[in-house]
C-alpha cells in the first residue's frame, strides 16, 4: 500500500545518503551502491505521488552516476527530474545539463533531443535563450557521420526562429543545414534552403541581402537549372520592379509549396512596400553582403553556441 511504499522510499533514500558518505571503515563513497538506492527511492516516491521527494532522489541519482562516469545514466536521471518540476527555468537547466551529459557519453542525437526540450521549456519566457539552445542542439551534428540524423532538429530550430520573427537566426539555420544536405548529396534540399533564405531576407526587408545571396548560390553547380532558382529570381524581379501583381503571380509557383511550411507562409505574406529596388550586377560582386556570406567551411567556422549571426 501507499504507506509501505513511502516507508521503503524513505529507507532507500537514507541508505543512498549513507553510501554516498565516507566512514571510518569506508574511505571512499560507494557511488554505485548509492545509485541503486536513489533509483529505487525515486520510483517509490513517484508511486506515492510525492514529486518533490522523487525530484530530490533523481537529482542525487544523477550525481551518483556522474561520480562513476555513467554520463548517460546521469542524463536520464536529470530528464526524469525535469518532468517533476513545474518551474520552466529549473526544467530548462536540468534538460540543458542532461544534454551536456549525453554529449559526454558520446550520444549526440540524445543530446540534441535534450537541448531541444530545454529550448521548448524556456521558449515562452525567453526566446533568445530558447533560440540559443536550439542552435546548440544543431551543433550536436557537426560530425559528418551524424549528418543523416540532423534533419528534425534543424527544422525545429528553423520553425522556432521564424515563429519569433528572428529571420537572421533562421537564415543561419538554413545555411548550416544546406551544408549538411550538400555533404549528403541531397541537392534538391539544398535548393529549397537557398530559396527559403531569399524569402527570409525579403521578409526582413533586406532586398540587397536577398539578391546577393541568390547571386552567391548561383555559383553552386546545378542551382541555376533548378525550379527553386527560377522562383527566387522571379521573386527578386518582382521586388526590383516594385510590382505587386507580378509578385502575386510568382508566388503561385509550386516551388513555394515544397519549402518548409513556416517559410512558405512567410512567402505568401510578402508585400512590396518600398517600390522598385536596385539589383546587384553579379559580375561586379566580389564580396556579397556580409550577412549573406558564409564562412569557407560553414559548419566548422560557426560558433554554434551563439545562435545568431
Coordinates of C-alpha atoms in Angstrom, one line a residue:
X1 CA 0.0 0.0 0.0
X2 CA 0.9 3.7 -0.1
X3 CA 2.4 3.8 3.5
X4 CA 4.6 0.8 2.8
X5 CA 5.9 2.4 -0.4
X6 CA 6.7 5.6 1.3
X7 CA 8.4 3.7 4.1
X8 CA 10.5 1.9 1.5
X9 CA 11.3 5.1 -0.3
X10 CA 12.5 6.8 2.9
X11 CA 14.6 3.8 3.8
X12 CA 16.2 3.6 0.3
X13 CA 16.9 7.4 0.4
X14 CA 18.6 7.1 3.8
X15 CA 20.7 4.1 2.6
X16 CA 21.7 6.1 -0.5
X17 CA 22.7 9.1 1.6
X18 CA 24.7 6.8 3.8
X19 CA 26.5 5.1 0.9
X20 CA 27.4 8.5 -0.6
X21 CA 29.4 9.3 2.5
X22 CA 32.8 8.1 3.8
X23 CA 33.1 6.3 7.2
X24 CA 35.9 5.1 9.4
X25 CA 35.8 1.8 7.5
X26 CA 35.0 3.1 4.0
X27 CA 37.4 5.8 2.8
X28 CA 35.5 6.4 -0.5
X29 CA 31.8 6.8 -1.1
X30 CA 30.0 3.8 -2.6
X31 CA 28.5 5.7 -5.5
X32 CA 27.4 2.5 -7.3
X33 CA 25.5 1.4 -4.2
X34 CA 24.1 4.9 -3.6
X35 CA 22.8 5.0 -7.2
X36 CA 20.9 1.7 -6.7
X37 CA 19.3 3.1 -3.6
X38 CA 18.4 6.5 -5.1
X39 CA 16.9 4.9 -8.2
X40 CA 14.6 2.7 -6.1
X41 CA 13.7 5.7 -3.8
X42 CA 12.8 7.8 -6.8
X43 CA 10.5 5.1 -8.2
X44 CA 8.8 4.6 -4.8
X45 CA 8.3 8.3 -4.3
X46 CA 6.8 8.6 -7.8
X47 CA 4.4 5.8 -7.0
X48 CA 3.4 7.7 -3.8
X49 CA 2.9 10.8 -6.0
X50 CA 5.4 12.7 -3.9
X51 CA 7.0 14.6 -6.8
X52 CA 9.2 16.8 -4.6
X53 CA 10.9 13.8 -2.9
X54 CA 11.2 12.0 -6.3
X55 CA 12.8 15.1 -7.8
X56 CA 15.3 15.1 -5.0
X57 CA 16.1 11.4 -5.4
X58 CA 16.6 11.8 -9.2
X59 CA 19.0 14.7 -8.6
X60 CA 21.0 12.6 -6.2
X61 CA 20.9 9.7 -8.6
X62 CA 22.3 11.9 -11.4
X63 CA 25.1 13.0 -9.2
X64 CA 25.9 9.4 -8.2
X65 CA 26.0 8.3 -11.8
X66 CA 28.2 11.3 -12.7
X67 CA 30.7 10.3 -10.0
X68 CA 31.3 6.9 -11.6
X69 CA 31.3 8.2 -15.1
X70 CA 27.9 6.9 -16.2
X71 CA 27.0 10.0 -18.1
X72 CA 24.0 8.6 -20.0
X73 CA 22.6 7.4 -16.6
X74 CA 23.2 10.8 -15.2
X75 CA 21.4 12.4 -18.2
X76 CA 18.4 10.2 -17.9
X77 CA 18.0 10.9 -14.2
X78 CA 18.1 14.7 -15.0
X79 CA 15.5 14.2 -17.7
X80 CA 13.3 12.4 -15.2
X81 CA 13.8 15.2 -12.6
X82 CA 12.8 17.8 -15.2
X83 CA 9.4 16.2 -15.7
X84 CA 8.7 16.5 -11.9
X85 CA 9.1 20.3 -11.6
X86 CA 6.6 22.9 -12.6
X87 CA 9.2 25.6 -12.8
X88 CA 10.2 26.0 -16.5
X89 CA 13.5 27.7 -15.6
X90 CA 14.5 24.8 -13.4
X91 CA 13.3 22.3 -16.0
X92 CA 15.4 24.0 -18.7
X93 CA 18.5 23.9 -16.5
X94 CA 18.1 20.2 -15.9
X95 CA 17.5 19.4 -19.5
X96 CA 20.5 21.5 -20.6
X97 CA 22.6 19.6 -18.1
X98 CA 21.2 16.4 -19.4
X99 CA 22.2 17.4 -22.9
X100 CA 25.8 18.0 -21.7
X101 CA 25.8 14.6 -20.0
X102 CA 24.6 12.9 -23.2
X103 CA 27.3 14.7 -25.1
X104 CA 29.9 13.4 -22.7
X105 CA 28.6 9.9 -23.2
X106 CA 29.0 10.1 -27.0
X107 CA 25.3 10.2 -27.8
X108 CA 24.9 13.4 -29.8
X109 CA 21.3 12.6 -31.0
X110 CA 20.1 12.2 -27.4
X111 CA 22.0 15.4 -26.5
X112 CA 20.3 17.3 -29.3
X113 CA 16.9 16.0 -28.1
X114 CA 17.6 17.1 -24.6
X115 CA 18.7 20.6 -25.7
X116 CA 15.6 20.9 -27.9
X117 CA 13.4 20.0 -25.0
X118 CA 15.2 22.6 -22.9
X119 CA 14.5 25.2 -25.7
X120 CA 10.8 24.4 -25.8
X121 CA 10.6 24.6 -22.0
X122 CA 12.0 28.1 -21.8
X123 CA 10.7 29.4 -25.1
X124 CA 7.5 31.1 -23.7
X125 CA 9.7 33.1 -21.2
X126 CA 13.0 33.7 -23.0
X127 CA 13.0 33.3 -26.8
X128 CA 16.7 34.3 -27.1
X129 CA 17.8 31.6 -24.7
X130 CA 15.5 29.1 -26.5
X131 CA 17.0 30.0 -29.8
X132 CA 20.5 29.7 -28.4
X133 CA 19.6 26.2 -27.1
X134 CA 18.3 25.2 -30.4
X135 CA 21.5 26.2 -32.1
X136 CA 23.4 24.2 -29.5
X137 CA 21.1 21.2 -30.4
X138 CA 22.0 21.7 -34.1
X139 CA 25.7 21.8 -33.2
X140 CA 25.5 18.2 -32.0
X141 CA 25.6 17.1 -35.6
X142 CA 28.9 18.6 -36.6
X143 CA 30.3 15.1 -37.1
X144 CA 29.7 14.1 -40.8
X145 CA 28.8 10.6 -39.5
X146 CA 25.8 12.2 -37.8
X147 CA 24.6 14.4 -40.7
X148 CA 21.8 11.9 -41.6
X149 CA 20.2 12.4 -38.2
X150 CA 20.2 16.2 -38.2
X151 CA 17.0 17.0 -40.2
X152 CA 14.4 17.1 -37.4
X153 CA 16.5 19.2 -35.1
X154 CA 17.3 21.8 -37.8
X155 CA 13.6 22.0 -38.9
X156 CA 12.6 22.6 -35.3
X157 CA 15.2 25.3 -35.0
X158 CA 14.0 27.0 -38.2
X159 CA 10.4 26.8 -37.2
X160 CA 11.1 28.4 -33.8
X161 CA 13.2 31.2 -35.3
X162 CA 10.5 32.1 -37.8
X163 CA 7.8 31.9 -35.2
X164 CA 9.6 34.6 -33.3
X165 CA 10.4 36.6 -36.4
X166 CA 14.1 36.1 -35.8
X167 CA 14.9 35.8 -39.5
X168 CA 18.6 36.3 -39.1
X169 CA 18.8 33.2 -37.0
X170 CA 16.5 31.4 -39.4
X171 CA 18.9 32.2 -42.3
X172 CA 21.8 30.9 -40.2
X173 CA 20.0 27.6 -39.5
X174 CA 19.3 27.2 -43.3
X175 CA 22.9 27.9 -44.2
X176 CA 24.2 25.3 -41.8
X177 CA 21.5 22.8 -42.9
X178 CA 22.3 23.4 -46.6
X179 CA 26.0 22.4 -45.9
X180 CA 24.7 19.1 -44.5
X181 CA 22.4 18.5 -47.4
X182 CA 25.3 19.2 -49.8
X183 CA 27.5 16.7 -48.0
X184 CA 24.7 14.1 -48.2
X185 CA 24.4 14.8 -52.0
X186 CA 20.8 16.0 -51.4
X187 CA 21.0 18.9 -53.8
X188 CA 17.2 19.3 -54.2
X189 CA 17.0 20.0 -50.4
X190 CA 19.9 22.5 -50.8
X191 CA 17.9 24.4 -53.4
X192 CA 15.0 24.5 -51.0
X193 CA 17.2 26.0 -48.4
X194 CA 18.5 28.6 -50.9
X195 CA 15.0 29.7 -51.9
X196 CA 14.0 29.9 -48.3
X197 CA 16.9 32.1 -47.5
X198 CA 15.9 34.5 -50.2
X199 CA 12.3 34.6 -48.8
X200 CA 13.5 35.2 -45.3
X201 CA 15.8 38.1 -46.3
X202 CA 13.0 39.7 -48.3
X203 CA 10.7 39.2 -45.3
X204 CA 13.1 41.3 -43.2
X205 CA 13.2 44.0 -45.9
X206 CA 16.8 43.1 -47.0
X207 CA 16.4 43.1 -50.7
X208 CA 20.1 43.7 -51.3
X209 CA 21.0 40.8 -49.0
X210 CA 18.5 38.5 -50.8
X211 CA 19.8 39.5 -54.2
X212 CA 23.4 38.9 -53.0
X213 CA 22.6 35.6 -51.5
X214 CA 20.9 34.4 -54.7
X215 CA 23.9 35.5 -56.8
X216 CA 26.2 33.7 -54.3
X217 CA 24.1 30.5 -54.7
X218 CA 24.4 30.7 -58.5
X219 CA 28.0 29.6 -58.1
X220 CA 26.8 26.2 -56.8
X221 CA 26.6 23.6 -59.6
X222 CA 23.1 22.7 -60.5
X223 CA 21.3 25.5 -58.7
X224 CA 20.7 27.7 -61.8
X225 CA 18.8 24.9 -63.5
X226 CA 16.6 24.2 -60.6
X227 CA 12.9 25.3 -60.1
X228 CA 13.9 27.0 -56.9
X229 CA 16.4 29.2 -58.7
X230 CA 13.7 30.2 -61.2
X231 CA 11.3 31.0 -58.3
X232 CA 13.9 33.0 -56.4
X233 CA 14.9 35.0 -59.4
X234 CA 11.3 35.8 -60.4
X235 CA 10.7 36.9 -56.8
X236 CA 13.6 39.2 -56.9
X237 CA 12.5 40.5 -60.3
X238 CA 9.1 41.4 -58.8
X239 CA 10.7 43.3 -56.0
X240 CA 13.1 45.0 -58.5
X241 CA 10.1 46.3 -60.4
X242 CA 8.1 47.0 -57.3
X243 CA 5.1 45.3 -58.9
X244 CA 2.7 43.6 -56.6
X245 CA 0.8 41.9 -59.4
X246 CA 3.9 40.2 -60.6
X247 CA 4.7 39.2 -57.1
X248 CA 1.3 37.6 -56.6
X249 CA 1.8 35.6 -59.9
X250 CA 5.3 34.5 -58.8
X251 CA 4.0 33.2 -55.5
X252 CA 1.8 30.7 -57.4
X253 CA 5.0 28.9 -58.4
X254 CA 4.8 25.3 -56.9
X255 CA 8.4 25.6 -55.7
X256 CA 7.0 27.6 -52.7
X257 CA 4.8 24.6 -51.8
X258 CA 7.8 22.4 -51.1
X259 CA 9.8 24.6 -48.8
X260 CA 9.3 24.4 -45.0
X261 CA 5.7 25.4 -44.0
X262 CA 6.8 28.2 -41.8
X263 CA 8.8 29.9 -44.6
X264 CA 6.1 29.1 -47.2
X265 CA 3.6 31.1 -45.0
X266 CA 6.1 34.0 -44.9
X267 CA 6.4 33.9 -48.7
X268 CA 2.6 34.1 -49.1
X269 CA 2.6 37.2 -46.9
X270 CA 5.4 39.0 -48.7
X271 CA 4.5 42.6 -49.7
X272 CA 6.2 45.2 -51.8
X273 CA 6.3 48.3 -49.7
X274 CA 9.3 50.3 -50.9
X275 CA 8.7 50.4 -54.7
X276 CA 11.3 49.4 -57.3
X277 CA 14.7 48.1 -55.9
X278 CA 18.1 48.2 -57.4
X279 CA 19.6 44.9 -58.4
X280 CA 23.2 44.0 -58.0
X281 CA 25.3 43.1 -61.0
X282 CA 26.5 39.6 -60.4
X283 CA 29.7 40.3 -62.5
X284 CA 30.7 43.1 -60.2
X285 CA 30.2 41.2 -56.9
X286 CA 33.4 40.3 -55.1
X287 CA 32.1 40.2 -51.6
X288 CA 28.3 39.7 -51.2
X289 CA 26.6 41.4 -48.2
X290 CA 28.3 40.1 -45.0
X291 CA 25.0 38.7 -43.6
X292 CA 24.5 36.5 -46.6
X293 CA 28.1 35.4 -47.0
X294 CA 29.1 32.0 -45.4
X295 CA 32.4 31.1 -43.9
X296 CA 34.6 28.9 -46.2
X297 CA 33.6 25.9 -44.1
X298 CA 30.3 27.0 -42.6
X299 CA 29.9 24.2 -40.1
X300 CA 33.4 24.3 -38.7
X301 CA 33.7 28.1 -38.8
X302 CA 30.5 28.9 -36.9
X303 CA 30.2 29.4 -33.2
X304 CA 27.1 27.2 -32.8
X305 CA 26.6 28.4 -29.2
X306 CA 25.8 32.0 -30.3
X307 CA 22.5 31.3 -32.0
X308 CA 22.8 34.5 -34.1
X309 CA 24.8 35.7 -37.0

